[in-house]
Short mmCIF file of C-alpha atoms in Angstrom, two decimals:
data_model
loop_
_atom_site.label_atom_id
_atom_site.label_comp_id
_atom_site.label_asym_id
_atom_site.label_seq_id
_atom_site.Cartn_x
_atom_site.Cartn_y
_atom_site.Cartn_z
CA MET A 24 -48.37 -41.62 27.80
CA ILE A 25 -46.57 -39.46 30.33
CA PHE A 26 -43.23 -40.79 29.14
CA GLY A 27 -44.18 -39.97 25.54
CA HIS A 28 -44.93 -36.39 26.49
CA GLN A 29 -41.68 -36.19 28.45
CA ASP A 30 -39.72 -37.41 25.47
CA HIS A 31 -41.42 -34.88 23.25
CA PHE A 32 -40.74 -32.12 25.79
CA PHE A 33 -37.05 -32.97 26.04
CA SER A 34 -36.81 -33.13 22.25
CA LEU A 35 -38.22 -29.60 22.06
CA VAL A 36 -35.74 -28.43 24.70
CA ASP A 37 -32.91 -30.00 22.68
CA SER A 38 -34.18 -28.23 19.58
CA LEU A 39 -34.17 -24.89 21.36
CA SER A 40 -30.66 -25.64 22.62
CA ALA A 41 -29.52 -26.23 19.05
CA ILE A 42 -31.02 -22.86 18.02
CA ARG A 43 -29.31 -21.22 21.00
CA LEU A 44 -25.92 -22.65 20.01
CA LEU A 45 -26.48 -21.49 16.45
CA SER A 46 -27.26 -17.96 17.64
CA ARG A 47 -23.99 -17.83 19.58
CA ILE A 48 -21.75 -18.45 16.59
CA PRO A 49 -19.67 -15.28 16.04
CA LEU A 50 -19.81 -13.54 12.67
CA GLU A 51 -16.42 -11.88 12.83
CA GLY A 52 -13.08 -13.62 12.69
CA VAL A 53 -14.47 -16.93 11.44
CA SER A 54 -14.55 -18.30 7.90
CA GLU A 55 -17.76 -19.30 6.17
CA GLY A 56 -16.66 -22.95 6.21
CA ARG A 57 -16.07 -22.86 9.95
CA LEU A 58 -19.43 -21.13 10.46
CA LEU A 59 -21.19 -23.98 8.67
CA GLU A 60 -19.22 -26.60 10.60
CA ARG A 61 -20.27 -25.04 13.89
CA ALA A 62 -23.87 -24.91 12.69
CA LEU A 63 -23.76 -28.66 12.06
CA GLU A 64 -22.11 -29.18 15.45
CA ALA A 65 -25.06 -27.43 17.09
CA LEU A 66 -27.54 -29.52 15.12
CA ILE A 67 -25.82 -32.87 15.60
CA GLU A 68 -25.21 -32.34 19.32
CA TYR A 69 -28.89 -32.03 20.21
CA GLN A 70 -30.64 -34.08 17.53
CA ASP A 71 -30.77 -37.81 16.90
CA LEU A 72 -29.52 -37.53 13.34
CA GLU A 73 -27.12 -39.90 11.61
CA GLN A 74 -25.98 -37.71 8.72
CA CYS A 75 -26.16 -33.97 8.09
CA SER A 76 -24.83 -31.87 5.24
CA ILE A 77 -25.05 -28.34 3.94
CA PHE A 78 -25.01 -27.64 0.21
CA LEU A 79 -24.48 -24.05 -0.92
CA LEU A 80 -25.66 -22.54 -4.17
CA GLU A 81 -22.80 -21.73 -6.55
CA GLY A 82 -24.12 -20.25 -9.74
CA GLU A 83 -26.77 -22.73 -10.95
CA VAL A 84 -25.73 -25.78 -8.89
CA LEU A 85 -25.63 -26.91 -5.29
CA ARG A 86 -22.20 -27.96 -4.06
CA CYS A 87 -21.49 -29.75 -0.78
CA ALA A 88 -19.84 -27.31 1.65
CA VAL A 89 -19.72 -29.39 4.82
CA GLY A 90 -21.10 -32.67 6.12
CA GLY A 91 -20.92 -34.77 9.23
CA GLY A 92 -22.46 -37.47 11.36
CA LEU A 93 -21.31 -40.58 13.21
CA ASP A 94 -17.62 -41.53 12.99
CA THR A 95 -16.28 -45.07 13.43
CA PHE A 96 -16.29 -44.62 17.22
CA GLY A 97 -19.90 -43.47 17.40
CA ARG A 98 -19.01 -39.84 18.11
CA ARG A 99 -20.88 -37.06 16.38
CA VAL A 100 -18.44 -34.75 14.64
CA PRO A 101 -18.80 -32.68 11.47
CA GLU A 102 -16.08 -33.01 8.87
CA GLN A 103 -15.37 -31.27 5.59
CA PRO A 104 -16.11 -33.72 2.75
CA ALA A 105 -14.10 -34.12 -0.40
CA THR A 106 -15.57 -31.82 -3.04
CA GLY A 107 -15.53 -31.78 -6.77
CA GLY A 108 -17.07 -35.23 -7.38
CA ALA A 109 -20.00 -35.45 -9.76
CA GLY A 110 -22.18 -37.01 -7.04
CA MET A 111 -21.76 -33.95 -4.82
CA LEU A 112 -23.38 -31.52 -7.25
CA PHE A 113 -27.10 -30.95 -7.75
CA SER A 114 -28.76 -28.66 -10.24
CA VAL A 115 -32.11 -26.91 -9.86
CA GLY A 116 -34.92 -29.48 -9.63
CA GLU A 117 -32.52 -32.44 -9.42
CA GLY A 118 -33.25 -34.84 -6.58
CA ILE A 119 -34.78 -33.87 -3.25
CA MET A 120 -32.22 -31.11 -2.78
CA GLY A 121 -32.80 -29.68 -6.24
CA LEU A 122 -36.53 -29.58 -5.56
CA ALA A 123 -35.97 -27.77 -2.24
CA LEU A 124 -33.80 -25.25 -4.08
CA GLU A 125 -36.34 -24.79 -6.87
CA SER A 126 -39.44 -24.50 -4.66
CA GLY A 127 -37.95 -22.83 -1.58
CA GLN A 128 -40.00 -25.33 0.45
CA ILE A 129 -38.92 -28.17 2.71
CA GLN A 130 -38.84 -31.59 1.04
CA TYR A 131 -39.41 -34.81 3.00
CA CYS A 132 -38.34 -38.13 1.54
CA ARG A 133 -40.05 -40.66 3.82
CA ASN A 134 -38.39 -43.73 2.25
CA CYS A 135 -35.43 -43.05 0.03
CA LYS A 136 -35.44 -46.55 -1.49
CA THR A 137 -38.95 -46.15 -2.89
CA ASP A 138 -39.14 -42.37 -3.52
CA PRO A 139 -38.39 -41.62 -7.22
CA ARG A 140 -37.36 -38.05 -6.32
CA PHE A 141 -34.34 -39.25 -4.37
CA LYS A 142 -30.92 -39.06 -5.97
CA PRO A 143 -28.26 -40.72 -3.81
CA PHE A 144 -24.88 -39.21 -3.05
CA ALA A 145 -22.77 -41.48 -5.21
CA ASN A 146 -19.44 -42.62 -3.78
CA THR A 147 -19.73 -40.57 -0.59
CA THR A 148 -20.12 -41.34 3.09
CA LEU A 149 -22.69 -38.61 3.73
CA PHE A 150 -25.77 -40.64 2.92
CA TYR A 151 -26.12 -43.97 1.20
CA GLY A 152 -29.83 -43.76 0.44
CA ASP A 153 -31.26 -45.82 3.26
CA GLY A 154 -34.00 -44.50 5.51
CA SER A 155 -35.50 -41.02 5.37
CA LEU A 156 -34.20 -37.61 4.34
CA ILE A 157 -35.27 -34.00 4.81
CA SER A 158 -33.96 -31.21 2.60
CA ALA A 159 -34.69 -27.75 4.02
CA PRO A 160 -33.87 -24.67 1.93
CA ILE A 161 -31.52 -22.20 3.62
CA VAL A 162 -33.30 -18.91 2.95
CA SER A 163 -32.64 -15.26 3.71
CA ASP A 164 -34.89 -12.47 2.44
CA ASP A 165 -36.62 -14.82 -0.03
CA GLU A 166 -33.27 -15.81 -1.51
CA VAL A 167 -32.25 -19.47 -1.33
CA LEU A 168 -28.60 -19.68 -0.33
CA GLY A 169 -28.37 -23.45 -0.09
CA VAL A 170 -29.97 -26.59 1.31
CA LEU A 171 -29.69 -28.27 4.72
CA ASN A 172 -29.97 -32.06 4.57
CA VAL A 173 -30.60 -34.37 7.53
CA SER A 174 -31.13 -38.10 7.33
CA HIS A 175 -31.83 -41.16 9.43
CA HIS A 176 -31.48 -44.83 8.56
CA LEU A 177 -35.11 -45.52 9.53
CA PRO A 178 -37.89 -44.75 7.05
CA GLU A 179 -40.69 -42.47 8.26
CA PHE A 180 -38.37 -41.27 11.05
CA PHE A 181 -39.08 -37.55 11.10
CA GLN A 182 -42.15 -36.25 12.86
CA THR A 183 -44.05 -33.10 12.00
CA TRP A 184 -42.50 -31.06 14.81
CA GLN A 185 -39.01 -32.08 13.60
CA GLN A 186 -39.81 -30.83 10.12
CA HIS A 187 -40.94 -27.48 11.56
CA PHE A 188 -37.82 -27.33 13.71
CA LEU A 189 -35.49 -28.06 10.78
CA MET A 190 -37.20 -25.41 8.69
CA LEU A 191 -36.77 -22.94 11.55
CA PHE A 192 -33.13 -23.99 11.94
CA ALA A 193 -32.49 -23.63 8.19
CA ASN A 194 -34.10 -20.16 8.15
CA PHE A 195 -32.05 -19.10 11.17
CA LEU A 196 -28.92 -20.46 9.49
CA GLY A 197 -29.82 -18.61 6.27
CA ARG A 198 -30.08 -15.32 8.12
CA LEU A 199 -26.83 -16.01 9.96
CA LEU A 200 -25.06 -16.92 6.73
CA HIS A 201 -26.38 -13.78 5.03
CA LEU A 202 -25.21 -11.56 7.89
CA HIS A 203 -21.84 -13.30 7.94
CA ARG A 204 -21.36 -12.57 4.25
CA LEU A 205 -22.39 -8.94 4.75
CA VAL A 206 -19.96 -8.54 7.64
CA ASN A 207 -17.13 -10.16 5.74
CA ARG A 208 -17.88 -8.12 2.61
CA LEU A 209 -17.78 -5.01 4.75
CA GLU A 210 -14.50 -6.13 6.33
CA GLU A 211 -13.08 -6.86 2.88
CA ARG A 212 -14.16 -3.44 1.66
CA ILE A 213 -12.72 -1.76 4.73
CA SER A 214 -9.50 -3.72 4.32
CA SER A 215 -9.38 -2.92 0.61
CA ARG A 216 -10.13 0.76 1.21
CA THR A 217 -7.58 0.88 4.03
CA GLN A 218 -4.98 -0.73 1.80
CA ALA A 219 -5.86 1.61 -1.07
CA LEU A 220 -5.67 4.59 1.30
CA ALA A 221 -2.29 3.41 2.60
CA GLN A 222 -1.05 3.02 -0.96
CA SER A 223 -2.36 6.47 -1.86
CA LEU A 224 -0.69 8.02 1.17
CA GLU A 225 2.54 6.21 0.35
CA GLU A 226 2.34 7.38 -3.26
CA SER A 227 1.52 10.92 -2.12
CA GLU A 228 4.52 10.85 0.20
CA ARG A 229 6.75 9.64 -2.64
CA LEU A 230 5.42 12.37 -4.91
CA ARG A 231 5.79 14.98 -2.18
CA ALA A 232 9.38 13.90 -1.53
CA ARG A 233 10.05 13.80 -5.26
CA TYR A 234 8.67 17.28 -5.91
CA GLN A 235 10.33 18.64 -2.81
CA GLU A 236 13.60 17.20 -4.01
CA ARG A 237 13.04 18.70 -7.44
CA SER A 238 12.23 22.06 -5.88
CA ILE A 239 15.63 22.18 -4.17
CA MET A 240 17.78 20.16 -6.57
CA ASP A 241 19.27 20.83 -9.95
CA GLU A 242 18.16 17.95 -12.18
CA LEU A 243 21.20 17.97 -14.45
CA THR A 244 23.96 17.87 -11.83
CA GLY A 245 22.18 16.65 -8.70
CA LEU A 246 23.50 19.67 -6.82
CA CYS A 247 21.37 22.05 -4.78
CA ASN A 248 19.67 24.75 -6.81
CA ARG A 249 19.42 28.51 -6.39
CA ARG A 250 16.36 28.36 -4.14
CA TYR A 251 18.02 25.96 -1.73
CA PHE A 252 21.27 27.91 -1.73
CA PHE A 253 19.69 31.14 -0.53
CA ALA A 254 17.37 29.34 1.92
CA GLU A 255 20.24 27.42 3.57
CA GLY A 256 22.84 30.12 3.13
CA GLU A 257 20.97 32.51 5.41
CA PRO A 258 21.28 30.39 8.61
CA MET A 259 24.93 29.67 7.78
CA LEU A 260 25.49 33.40 7.51
CA ALA A 261 23.57 33.98 10.76
CA ARG A 262 25.85 31.59 12.64
CA ALA A 263 28.94 33.29 11.25
CA VAL A 264 27.64 36.73 12.27
CA ARG A 265 26.56 35.58 15.73
CA TYR A 266 29.82 33.88 16.66
CA GLY A 267 32.17 36.17 14.73
CA HIS A 268 33.41 33.39 12.43
CA PRO A 269 34.87 34.07 9.00
CA LEU A 270 32.79 33.18 5.94
CA GLY A 271 33.72 33.12 2.27
CA LEU A 272 31.74 32.94 -0.96
CA MET A 273 32.85 31.83 -4.43
CA LEU A 274 30.97 32.29 -7.67
CA ILE A 275 32.34 29.90 -10.27
CA ASP A 276 31.45 30.29 -13.93
CA VAL A 277 32.28 27.89 -16.78
CA ASP A 278 34.26 29.75 -19.43
CA GLN A 279 32.94 29.87 -23.01
CA LEU A 280 30.06 27.45 -22.39
CA ARG A 281 28.01 29.15 -25.12
CA GLY A 282 30.74 28.54 -27.67
CA LEU A 283 30.91 24.90 -26.64
CA ASN A 284 27.13 24.55 -27.09
CA ASP A 285 27.20 26.31 -30.46
CA LYS A 286 30.00 24.15 -31.84
CA TRP A 287 29.29 20.75 -30.35
CA GLY A 288 25.67 20.96 -29.24
CA HIS A 289 24.01 21.18 -25.84
CA LEU A 290 24.84 17.57 -25.01
CA ALA A 291 28.54 18.47 -24.93
CA GLY A 292 27.72 21.54 -22.85
CA ASP A 293 25.74 19.43 -20.38
CA GLN A 294 28.64 16.97 -20.13
CA ALA A 295 31.00 19.84 -19.32
CA ILE A 296 28.64 21.17 -16.64
CA CYS A 297 28.32 17.72 -15.05
CA ARG A 298 32.07 17.05 -15.04
CA ILE A 299 32.76 20.43 -13.43
CA ALA A 300 29.98 19.81 -10.86
CA GLU A 301 31.65 16.50 -9.93
CA THR A 302 34.98 18.31 -9.52
CA LEU A 303 33.43 20.94 -7.25
CA GLN A 304 31.82 18.23 -5.13
CA LYS A 305 35.20 16.57 -4.65
CA GLU A 306 36.87 19.82 -3.63
CA ALA A 307 34.08 21.06 -1.33
CA ARG A 308 34.47 20.24 2.36
CA THR A 309 31.90 18.83 4.75
CA GLY A 310 29.81 21.78 5.90
CA ASP A 311 30.32 23.82 2.70
CA LEU A 312 27.24 24.73 0.69
CA LEU A 313 27.56 24.03 -3.04
CA ALA A 314 24.84 24.84 -5.58
CA ARG A 315 24.28 25.39 -9.27
CA LEU A 316 22.70 28.82 -9.64
CA GLY A 317 22.33 29.09 -13.40
CA ASP A 318 23.36 27.58 -16.73
CA SER A 319 27.10 27.99 -16.21
CA GLU A 320 27.27 29.44 -12.70
CA PHE A 321 27.97 27.65 -9.42
CA ALA A 322 28.16 29.03 -5.87
CA LEU A 323 30.24 27.71 -2.98
CA LEU A 324 29.66 29.12 0.51
CA LEU A 325 32.50 28.25 2.89
CA PRO A 326 32.10 28.76 6.67
CA HIS A 327 35.21 29.21 8.84
CA THR A 328 37.24 30.26 5.79
CA LEU A 329 39.61 33.24 5.57
CA PRO A 330 40.73 34.84 2.29
CA ASP A 331 43.87 32.67 2.16
CA GLY A 332 41.67 29.59 2.38
CA LEU A 333 39.45 30.88 -0.42
CA GLU A 334 42.46 31.57 -2.62
CA SER A 335 43.91 28.12 -1.98
CA MET A 336 40.65 26.31 -2.78
CA ALA A 337 40.02 28.41 -5.89
CA GLY A 338 43.47 27.45 -7.16
CA ARG A 339 42.80 23.76 -6.58
CA ILE A 340 39.45 23.98 -8.36
CA GLN A 341 40.93 25.63 -11.44
CA ALA A 342 43.76 23.11 -11.58
CA ALA A 343 41.33 20.18 -11.30
CA VAL A 344 39.05 21.58 -14.01
CA ALA A 345 42.02 22.07 -16.36
CA GLU A 346 42.79 18.34 -16.07
CA LEU A 347 39.30 17.25 -17.11
CA GLU A 348 39.06 15.38 -20.41
CA LEU A 349 36.14 16.18 -22.68
CA ARG A 350 36.21 14.84 -26.24
CA PRO A 351 33.02 15.62 -28.19
CA GLN A 352 33.22 13.77 -31.53
CA ASP A 353 36.68 12.59 -30.42
CA GLU A 354 38.12 16.13 -30.45
CA PRO A 355 39.70 17.31 -27.19
CA VAL A 356 38.20 20.37 -25.51
CA ASN A 357 39.97 22.37 -22.80
CA LEU A 358 37.76 23.46 -19.93
CA SER A 359 38.33 26.33 -17.54
CA VAL A 360 36.41 28.33 -14.93
CA SER A 361 36.53 31.89 -13.66
CA ILE A 362 36.04 32.50 -9.94
CA GLY A 363 34.87 35.61 -8.12
CA MET A 364 35.42 35.65 -4.34
CA THR A 365 34.40 37.68 -1.33
CA THR A 366 34.37 37.40 2.45
CA LEU A 367 31.93 38.44 5.17
CA CYS A 368 32.19 42.03 6.39
CA ARG A 369 30.64 43.21 9.67
CA GLN A 370 27.50 45.23 8.83
CA PRO A 371 25.24 44.94 11.89
CA ASP A 372 22.50 47.22 10.50
CA ILE A 373 21.67 45.07 7.46
CA ARG A 374 19.28 42.12 7.41
CA LEU A 375 20.74 38.66 6.95
CA VAL A 376 18.89 38.02 3.70
CA ASP A 377 20.15 41.34 2.35
CA GLN A 378 23.66 40.59 3.58
CA LEU A 379 23.68 37.29 1.68
CA GLU A 380 22.49 39.10 -1.43
CA LEU A 381 25.27 41.63 -0.86
CA LEU A 382 27.91 38.88 -0.71
CA TYR A 383 26.47 37.41 -3.89
CA SER A 384 26.65 40.78 -5.65
CA GLN A 385 30.22 41.35 -4.50
CA ALA A 386 31.36 37.96 -5.77
CA GLY A 387 29.47 38.71 -9.00
CA TYR A 388 31.46 41.92 -9.56
CA ALA A 389 34.70 40.02 -9.00
CA LEU A 390 33.58 37.29 -11.43
CA ALA A 391 32.62 39.85 -14.10
CA GLN A 392 36.09 41.40 -13.84
CA CYS A 393 37.63 37.95 -14.38
CA LYS A 394 35.60 37.53 -17.57
CA GLN A 395 36.66 40.93 -18.87
CA ALA A 396 40.29 40.24 -18.06
CA GLY A 397 40.44 37.10 -20.19
CA ARG A 398 38.76 34.24 -18.31
CA ASN A 399 40.35 31.33 -16.38
CA ARG A 400 41.10 33.80 -13.60
CA ARG A 401 40.20 34.26 -9.93
CA LEU A 402 39.73 37.56 -8.17
CA PHE A 403 38.62 38.96 -4.80
CA TYR A 404 35.97 41.63 -4.62
CA ALA A 405 37.12 45.21 -4.17
CA ALA A 406 34.85 48.23 -3.84
CA GLU A 407 36.43 50.01 -6.81
CA LEU A 408 35.18 47.26 -9.16
CA GLU A 409 31.59 48.47 -8.94
CA PRO A 410 31.97 51.92 -10.59
CA ALA A 411 34.14 50.40 -13.31
CA LEU A 412 31.73 47.60 -14.19
CA GLY A 413 28.40 49.29 -13.53
CA PRO A 414 25.31 47.38 -12.38
CA LEU A 415 25.40 43.62 -12.91
CA PRO A 416 22.75 42.12 -15.20
CA ASP A 417 19.80 40.33 -13.55
CA GLU A 418 20.02 36.56 -13.43
#
């Protein structure tokens, strides 16, 4: 009698050990399949059970998720069974497992050979149908998530305390499985939100770069625009003033662009603008600041450049433009540009931004004189041009 009580005591200790192992399974960083495998490991290690399996509810059927028991060497190890066979699926109310799913109550098949409720696992190694079987619903918050099955080859094997223990184990497993799914759903949401946020930030950065580029770039020619020219021209001017370096400015205007647009359309005019922009890019040096300021007007700011250097570059630009071939509707068109030039004068009492505007105005007077004198010309600014021409029109 004492030995019987001792056996019962040690069985209870083993049961508590199985619960303890189950409680120590981590919820993070482990898949649901591995969680179930470790649950069976905890159960098999401390219980005298020959076969165990866990079926999870998928839609309206139970599908085998993991099973294990004795291998050919007598060792207890869980293993993932082959899935997809017809014998591994149970619907609500079908067999002992289906009844456990339907009722939410533990089902005990005392002798599987004589119990009409038993449906064997056809063509599987999980359980052949000999002995006894318990199906315990895996429940969390009154929701049945699956069924835990344990079997033994002896009929009438399971005692009342074992049934209570297996129900407790199944309920504990149900709560653990529910929490694991919540944690993983949260991790998936966090990962998805993080990825979506990263994509949004990346898209925002692309849009910011795109709009910033558009804010400083002329879309037709790809050159800098007016805003960028005056923003970058000021520090270039400041360096020239500080170190006493020469600085030159050219305003370059396409001759008779309006006539070209009127006769051949704006597409021909745009082609002329782009070809001339390409020519200016080829002639400009590293460190020069080239921009398109208006429809037909370009600006070229040249640091470390004396008047002779301006004159020489202006001549090269006009020669290169004259060699351009433009044939709208297969009719040749001759292109030319007029160029107004000026150089930096020492005026220490004027602000840099105003000094840059002054250089721009001076080059504008010289350019206007070129237009009046017949176009395809280049001219340096001289003070006497201003009274003769009057105020320049606003851009």
